């Protein structure tokens, strides 16, 4: 046929506009005589342009038309032009699947199968497919009939008549009908075998879960029994094995029509090494004695599909209880997690970035996470026992086991990834899960998913986005600590009757099980989502509360926090989903009074327990910035200091929570939970927090009274444990106040301003409120309580030059600027250095004076009736003993050993050791005693909610301090003995080094 150049140019342009990538080749096909109706009809050209691959669709259409008889061609083309549903389906399939185009070319009349099921509301089921396969009497005709059915499924899929889940279900139904047809052919071929046995075919994997791919192994298990009592069991199993083997060959062998799909029986007991067919009792014996964790996970999807229906039902009924008890196996959750990691590790490096199924962020991540949640929670919740991934995901969301947003995101991502997998396999009907690399393949894949503007780029973007969501949520759900804890509960403990709950509470050590039951009922009563989540959390929390000295207090605290945050949507979601939040909260609530009291004043601080960074202390710069910002926003000094104190309360909770959780220790990073590390962390955190709070109070008072600038320069000097960065939770802030009138300002007015600032700061920081007060103690100032609260720098210099006693020089060892004018603070330290590190050290008389003061303090200041072996501050080998020993070394040798010039006890102790001033053994003894005494003080404050320098007398409080120090229940005596032993050794060193005994 002669072509007209103008028309050719016009057609070429139209083909480009319709998405053809090879318009010249397409134009040659359209020039064929039999394609004249297509060339001249814009409806057909438009329909071709709407397909995933217009070039492929046109080639397939040409082959189909050419395969028709002469008189049939016009019928096909006329039908395509007039019937839009058929046009869309046939061309859609031809544009998406080269393999189905080949099938239509071999069987040109099968296009008429697409006329069936045109209604979008009508979807075929197993019976429909069985009718279509009924005429197949041999393997070849069965394969042809199978492809014809597959053609109709693909047509509805590519046209959007069915979604990906319905398509997968139809593919599973077609597989079921095919297995039944293949078994019928096998029985016909061997009637004696068919008469001798009952054979049930159990679908596993995606076929069992009603979510099959276009091309996938169909996993099965065969169960055989004698047809009657007259048949020997061994003979029946052999007959069943022959039938099963024949069935597998029918489906798996490849001919010109291709294979249907491989039938894979390797999920059977003992895998490929085990017998192909077993009796039901043999299956059960294996599962009860030898089965591994993954085998029960596989059985989750078991579904009888062919053969003897009663035997199939008996099999599923028998193995189902074993499936839902699998989570009770030792190390069940870690085993499943290891198996998933093994799958990823075995992916070839060259494929991992293209692996749609097995790779990170792939389909298997969704399936493993869902199955693990099903197996753990499905023990007691039958609504979760679906073999379908998406149905199970919906049930997990409905039951509160997975957040609604997480479930919706997983559902969307899974559907997209499965759609990609379907369209990749549909092209050539090959079993693959690798995303193609070629530009044309990616373009066709993107267009088949509705991405038309820039198919390749859009496909990559969407794939990466959904993969990232899957990976994030897989890590969140699959490695959730709560999951392993739920799995470890004894059978029945996840859903308890009232009587069973009372018995369990008593066994766990709850002192008032009746009150505990009331809390449980209040928390979990009803059918709300909140109650459902609580019912999941509480059995685990009860055990964590019980691992404390006061489980009743833990449960009460949990109810109070839950009541306070009951309408907050993120609270229960946090405990269920985020890392170790639930366990952390349980530890904090049951460990004593301080942390729960701080939390209940602002329950939203529970969010800190779910953030991996939430328990890390924040530095002083960060804290001061936040406090000053809060002060700047407040209206008036009182409100400003209240804001600063609110920040302090939240940060005290952060520090206390981290300390309590850290005291439980971990095998993964023991250094982080070393007692000395914990003590230093608390001391630094509370010191930085108090310094930032004082800075905020100073800013608030100055701003309200004087605006931007006080008429005198002003600094706060930390003293004692404050200056040493060794504060505990209940410590006062020991300080000195120093000021210096600005040039040109009246000295009396400056002094009055400084005194006003001090008085107002102290008042505001201890006003009664819901936040703990910060008490400022200035008793270490010159002249003690009789001296002025604030002095000028020159006044300090004059006093120290004329009147200073040796104990005042000793007190200055811990002086460090904490707030206010930095330059003035630095000059105060310049003033203090010659006093605390005197040139050539101390004279003998000064050393004797320090020893006399220490001995007098031991005699006069120890409270009457206190046990000197158990008083952490003033007792033998306690804090005072260690600190005075270290400070004496600092004053004697600080002038020549720069390492001793520090305000911190442990740092100075290490420096003295390194300088050879005491042996490593003595340094270790003193350090151990100081750390232990400090931890006891911290523990007492955490447990009682108020400071104390000796062990509590109340047995429950004493046990709680013991738990904080790492001693289990019933080992309180060991704790006290350990303390006495450590401090006795320290006192021996003190006697030798400090007193020279």
Coordinates of N, CA and C in Angstrom, one line a residue, residues 3 9 44 97 111 114 121 153 191 289 385 431 516 637 672 697 725 791 828 870 930 938 966 984:
X3 N 1.8 4.9 0.8 CA 1.5 5.9 1.9 C 1.6 7.3 1.4
X9 N 3.2 11.7 8.3 CA 3.7 12.6 9.3 C 2.6 12.9 10.4
X44 N -10.1 3.3 18.8 CA -9.2 2.3 19.1 C -7.8 2.8 19.3
X97 N 0.8 -7.6 29.2 CA 1.3 -8.9 29.3 C 1.7 -9.5 27.9
X111 N -10.3 -14.7 23.3 CA -10.6 -13.3 23.6 C -12.1 -13.1 24.0
X114 N -13.3 -12.7 27.6 CA -13.3 -11.4 28.2 C -14.7 -10.7 28.2
X121 N -19.5 -5.5 39.5 CA -19.9 -6.0 40.8 C -19.8 -7.6 40.8
X153 N -9.0 -12.8 34.7 CA -8.5 -12.1 36.0 C -7.6 -10.9 35.6
X191 N -7.6 -45.1 39.1 CA -8.8 -45.3 39.9 C -8.6 -46.2 41.1
X289 N 6.3 -32.7 68.6 CA 7.7 -33.1 69.1 C 8.8 -32.3 68.5
X385 N -7.2 -14.2 63.6 CA -6.7 -15.5 63.0 C -7.1 -15.6 61.5
X431 N 8.1 -16.1 37.4 CA 8.1 -15.9 38.9 C 9.4 -15.0 39.2
X516 N -6.0 -3.6 93.7 CA -5.4 -3.8 92.4 C -6.4 -4.2 91.3
X637 N 7.5 38.8 87.2 CA 8.6 38.0 87.8 C 8.0 36.7 88.4
X672 N 27.3 2.1 80.7 CA 26.3 3.2 80.8 C 25.6 3.1 82.1
X697 N 15.7 32.9 87.3 CA 15.1 33.7 88.4 C 15.8 35.1 88.5
X725 N 29.4 20.1 91.4 CA 28.6 19.3 90.4 C 28.2 18.0 91.0
X791 N 28.0 40.7 99.2 CA 29.1 41.6 99.4 C 29.6 42.0 98.0
X828 N 36.2 36.6 90.9 CA 36.0 36.0 92.2 C 36.9 34.7 92.4
X870 N 26.0 3.8 109.4 CA 25.1 3.8 108.3 C 24.7 5.3 107.9
X930 N 32.4 6.6 98.4 CA 31.8 7.9 98.1 C 30.6 7.7 97.1
X938 N 20.7 9.3 97.0 CA 19.8 9.5 95.9 C 18.6 8.5 96.0
X966 N 20.4 -2.3 93.1 CA 20.7 -3.6 92.3 C 20.6 -4.8 93.1
X984 N 33.6 0.8 106.0 CA 34.6 0.4 107.0 C 36.0 0.5 106.3

